[in-house]
Every structure is written in structure tokens, then in C-alpha cells.
Amino acid sequence: MNKFLVCTSMLGLVGSVWDQDFSYLDPTLPPEKRVDILMEQMTLTEKIGQMNQYLALEKMRRKVETNAAENTGNRNKKVAAMLADLDAGLIGSTLFVNSIEESNALQKRAEQSRLKIPLLHAMDSIHGHCAFYGTTIFPTAIGQASSFDLALVEKSQEITAKEMRATGYHWNFWPYMSVARDARWGRVGETFGEDPLVVSRMVTASVKGLQGDDYTDKDRVIACAKVLLGDGQSINGLNFAPTDLSERTLREIFLPPGKAAGDAGCRTFMVAHNEVNGIPCHADRRLLTGILREEWGFEGYTISDWMDVERLNWIHKIAHDQKEAVFLAVYAGVDVHMHGPDFIGPLTELVEEGKISEDRIDRTVRAMLLDKFRMGLFNENRYVDPAAAERVLANAEHRAVALELARNSIVLLKNNNQALPLSKQLKSVLVAGPLADSNALVGDWVYAQPPENITTVLAGIQNLVGAQMKVSYASCSEIMDITDEDIERAVQQAKEVDSVIMVVGGNDARVDEDWKTADGRRNRTGGENRARSEINLAGRQLEMLKAVWETGTPMVVVLINGRPLSIEWVADHVDGIIEAWQPGMNGGVAVAEVLFGDVNPSGKLPISFPRSAGHIQTFYNHKPSTYYREYKFGKTQPLWWFGHGLSYTTFKYSRLKVPQQVTAGSSVPVSIVVENTGTRSGDEVVFLYINDMISSVTTPVKLLKDWARIQLEPGEKKTVEFTLTQEDLALLDINLESVVEPGVFEVMIGGLKKEFVLE
Ligand code: BGC
């Protein structure tokens, strides 16, 4: 029997003796049994400690030094409090461990605490494990969604999980399941776009990639679907601002991705900063218990977002003090408190006063401990080996996937007069613009990386065609600092070349102490907490584009950015436009290949491009009356709709087949023939939309129901088959019940339409 008597002399304590049963350390016992043995011995405070998450030590120290932490409280006290809690075994998880050494050191300290409970290390490894040095960086989510390539997205997350585990991480605050309905919002680049089905499928693929069949396997991590709920349509597009959405919109647009994450077995959920319809999400019991647990059957645990429990008092003003805020959050269904020392105390008091039951605490602690046992963290997987990690991080196989995903994510927005691809026979090209040689192409949530791991657009072009043509570069200040000299330099150099490639857009990359991607905060034009009241090209970028265009030298534009941009002038004047989003570490390689035709672009927009901020909201799945009237001045319709994306070849759609009559309850087979009628091989994304023609409540003019990504050689034809299920035909009736109403439905694929009657 694995029972040890721990006596005062062994612990160096005087005056108390107790029996401690360490048999839960025995890996041969079933995990559930180990949880029981351990929990039996935990004090209430130790249990609550499991719900306590802290920013890891080095990061916290740096925040103290740089004075960049949250705006209240004594930060040095926080470091001291964190260490005291760690030594007392009162921390369940951390976020943002800096290095493998730190991961191991924190685990060691935790192992030296009374019950030796290991830590879960968590991080936002959102497009690769990219907040960690030397890892693989994939395109950001908006680019991943543009690829419409679920298999590749899943693969990228599988790699992310591998790299996380290799560095001692277990929990990823990913995927983002918010639907982006306002391009002013800074986090659009972190999302999978505007369509709930696309977001749901991308979320499902991400959860599968991260967790695999069993998230406790040694190469997998716990996924965290974030956030509940509705931050993608906040008032004024500002992060944190209230969301005011009808129950219908919540159920039709914002909740389905969460349900999909739950159905995919996502182990954890994160709560949103914002309020919805007057209730801050962190205090919304109907959402966190009613919908999440009772409706969706979720059995994992939730985590608050950064200091948001505190904000119930500080910002939302629905709690008088921290204790009431903790009560509201835990009662609503928040399980883990992200960062901060003021949690254990208030929650312990609340339980002692009978306001929160101990069973409620046990539910969370049981689930978390079970994960720690099943992941082997009490035993063989507590520590990680830096040498082994070196073989995994950003290895050749991982980089190849990052490149493939970048290639598939690039969208050719416009190509008049065969502006693209550029000929390799050109004698000279100029690469110009503030993002031409910028690391901003990695996107948000990336911290310091080895410079040689990132290929900028300029480097990609030099590597690809530098040997056969003169590639010149007009250096340029950062986006918000463009000077007369920058513009003049680009203009003069443009006059001397055959063709100009202008690289403009936005910069969502975080500022890091060691790796400045943007000069201070000024030049960060997107990303978390970087909403904009305009969605144009920030700073003097358009002025620069116009000046270069005036030279008459042929010019193409590459956009590197996270949100749709209102670029009406560019769309009207420039013949070749590429949306590269934030294509990750190999982004410059992929952009160069698309520019010079080595890769035929195949990405499609997962979000529409409004003409201006004043056109927001703009999304394809709008109601029939949305555009019944037009704006008085200028055009009303967007620059490009969701689903837009050109190719260097042409595809012809024909023979759309749909049955004329469908009996109630049966599914609907649909097929279409797609032919590559051009001269190059190419990938096409075939979208299937439907419209419920007359219904008891209004329905969108079109709704995406399925898609297929296919590859076709010149002259090749393929029949693509889909099946519409009854669920695909359902709507939420006047009572918000899901029903299928008989009547006429229209099916739309690639510009062709056909109706069927549902009896
Ligand atoms: C963000 C979350 C993130 C958390 C931890 C918050 O500011 O809103 O998306 O997971 O920080 O880094």
C-alpha cells in the first residue's frame, strides 16, 4: 500500500503530526480514484487554490519593471503574493510561462508544496505556439479561414499542440469562436470571419487539432474556446464595450460556434470581457450554466478573462466590491480566475458563509485534477526536456505546413488586364510601402522570434526572383510615421523600374520588450484593444500609393492586415490587388510565389469588405430588406462580399442538380459540375448557399450550408456532391423553436440557382 507516514521531523515542523496519504502519486491507480484520494486530504483553501491562475513569474516581474500591468494595485505585492501562493500549493495554473526553464522551475516549486499538485501552464498559442521563442507561426485565423481548408487548419493546431507540450504547456486559450461583424474591432484578424458555419467548422477543426481524440495524450493540449459571448458585435466596434443583441441573433449567429466547440469535446471555455443585453458575461448564470452546461451538456471548466471578475466591480459596476464580484462570477459558472491575488480569500469566505457550496468548488477541482492526473503531470510528464523541445520547435515539417497554409490563405481580390502574376522576365521591380520589410506579417499574439525565422515580403521576393531581376527596396518608416521623404523616395525609385509592388495595410503585432515589431503603441493599428473609428489605410499610406501610382509605372498592391479595409480608391485604380492577411513566418515566401505565379491563389474572403466604416454593418447573410434602400451619396454595396476570391485560371460551373420535390424529413442531394477552363492548375472553393424563399420569420437572402475545396488541372471537370440535411433547412420560428417549414427553397452555387419544393 502506497501510504507514507509524513511526520513532523521529515517536514521540519514542530508540534503537529498527521498522516498524509500519497498513494495518489501512484500512476497505476485509476485517475478517478487518485482524484478521490487527493481531494479527501485537501483543505477548502487548497481546493480553491486550484481555481487560482497567475501570470507566470518572469512575465509578472517584467510587467512590474515596465510598469505595463493592469492599472490597479501594488504590482510588487502581486509577485510576492504569487510566490507565497505557489509555495503553499495554492495555484492551479499559470499563463505565459516564458521558457522551458521557467516551466520546470515553477513545477519544481509546486512539487515542493504540501500536496505536490502540478501546475497547468496555459497560453494564447493562437496561430502556432507563437508567443514562445522559436516556434512555428501560422497565418492568423482570418487567413486560416480564407483557406477554407479544414484539414490544414486542423494540422496546424496539431503542430501547435506538439510545440506547446514540448515546452511544458498544457492549455491553449484557443480557438476564438467569435463571429466578426464589425471591421472597426481590432480583433477581427483573430477570428474566422463573419459566417457562423465557417467559424463553427474552423473551431471544430482547431479543437480536434489541439485535443486529438484524447486531449490528455502527451502531444495534445486542452483547448479553450473563447469567448462567451458576442464580442464580435460590440457597440462602436470597441473591445470590452457592451453588446446588445436579440435572442434571435445570439442563437442564429453567435451561439452556434460555441455549441460546435462543445460538440467537438472542447474541454474549457473562456468568458467574454463584455456584457450582453445588460448582463456582464462573467456574471451571466443563464449563459455559463443554463446554456453552456444545461443546454449543451458541457462538463469541463470555464475560465474568466484577464481580471474580468474584478471588472464586475471596477468597470461594469454590478458588484460593490471584489467579494461580491467573486460571488457573482462563481455562482454564474466561472471556474478558474485568470490572474490576480484577490480570489482565494473572498471565495473561501463565501464558502464558509454558506453562500457558495463546497460541492460547487469540488466540481471544478475534480475536473482540473482529473486532467492533471490523466496528462501524467503528477508523474512522468511533470518536467520537460529542453533538448527534446529543440527537435520539435519550428522543425522543417512544421514550417512546411505553415507555408502551405499561407499559400492557401492568400486572396486575389482584383486582377484586371492580367496585372498578375508578374512576369519573371521583368528586368526590375521595386518593393515599397511600410510593410514591405516588416515583421508585422506575423500578426497579433506573436512575441520575440529569431529574426531568421521570419521571411518578410521583401525577403521572399528577393529569394524567389532576386537572381534574375533587379529587386530594389524603398525603405519606409512605420505606418503612422510615414514622412514626405519616404513618399518621395518611393516615387523616385518607382520611376526607375518596370513594376512596383506596394505593401501596405495594418500592423497587429504586439510590442515586445526584446523584439520591436511596431514602434511603441502608435504604430500598432489593429489587434486586441486596437479598434479604429475608420477602417481605411491608416496614416499616409494612401497618399503614398497615389503618389507612386501617378508615376505611371505599373503597380500592384499587397495588403497585410487583420481587418477588412475600406480601400475604394485602390479598388478603383489598381489592377492587381492581393489580400495576404497576416500570413505568418513564411508569409513572404507565399506572397512572392503568388505575385510571380509559382502559386495560383485560391483563398476566398471569410468576411466582406465595406466601402467605409459608415457602411458597417456589412455581412453577406443579411436580411432581404437590408439593401432595399441605398445611401444617398456613394455606393451602398461592399467592395467585396464574403466568398470573393479570384484565380489565375478560370472555373466554369454547370449542371446544377437539385430534386424538384423533397418530402418532409428527407435530405436533399445537390450536385454541380466544375471545370477548369483556363490554362493553369488551380484550387477552387465551391460554396453551397440556400435561401428559404417565403418563411414565417425573415431569413437571410443567402446562407452558406456547405463548401468543398477541390483541385483541378486545366480542362479537368469534377462533379461536386453535397447533401442538405433537414437541420440545414431549419429556421428559428417566432417562438425561437427550430422548425423546418414546407415551401420553396433556392439553392445557389457558383452563380447558378435552382429551386426545390419541400412538401
Ligand atoms: C484576452 C484573451 C486572452 C487573455 C490571456 C485577454 O486580454 O482577451 O483572449 O486569452 O488575455 O492572455
GROMACS .gro file of C-alpha atoms and ligand atoms in nm, residues 95-96 124 173 176 187 190 226-227 239-240 270 273 305-306 338 445 510 528-529, ligand 1:
model
   32
   95LEU     CA    1  -0.035   3.179  -1.800
   96PHE     CA    2   0.254   3.295  -2.011
  124ASP     CA    3  -0.261   3.202  -2.609
  173PHE     CA    4  -0.662   2.968  -2.495
  176TYR     CA    5  -1.159   3.204  -3.095
  187ARG     CA    6  -0.958   4.157  -3.305
  190GLU     CA    7  -0.803   3.675  -3.462
  226LYS     CA    8  -1.325   3.173  -2.640
  227VAL     CA    9  -1.520   3.380  -2.576
  239ASN     CA   10  -1.330   4.588  -2.732
  240PHE     CA   11  -1.498   4.550  -2.390
  270MET     CA   12  -1.336   3.139  -2.170
  273HIS     CA   13  -1.495   4.082  -2.137
  305ASP     CA   14  -1.076   3.652  -1.897
  306TRP     CA   15  -0.792   3.865  -1.762
  338MET     CA   16  -0.735   3.434  -1.454
  445TRP     CA   17  -0.001   3.738  -3.022
  510ARG     CA   18   0.238   4.311  -3.027
  528GLU     CA   19  -0.653   4.337  -2.921
  529ASN     CA   20  -0.772   4.674  -2.789
  760BGC     C1   21  -0.765   3.833  -2.400
  760BGC     C2   22  -0.786   3.683  -2.410
  760BGC     C3   23  -0.661   3.611  -2.367
  760BGC     C4   24  -0.619   3.657  -2.230
  760BGC     C5   25  -0.494   3.588  -2.179
  760BGC     C6   26  -0.708   3.873  -2.267
  760BGC     O1   27  -0.674   4.007  -2.267
  760BGC     O2   28  -0.888   3.897  -2.422
  760BGC     O3   29  -0.822   3.649  -2.541
  760BGC     O4   30  -0.683   3.473  -2.370
  760BGC     O5   31  -0.596   3.796  -2.232
  760BGC     O6   32  -0.383   3.624  -2.249
   0.00000   0.00000   0.00000
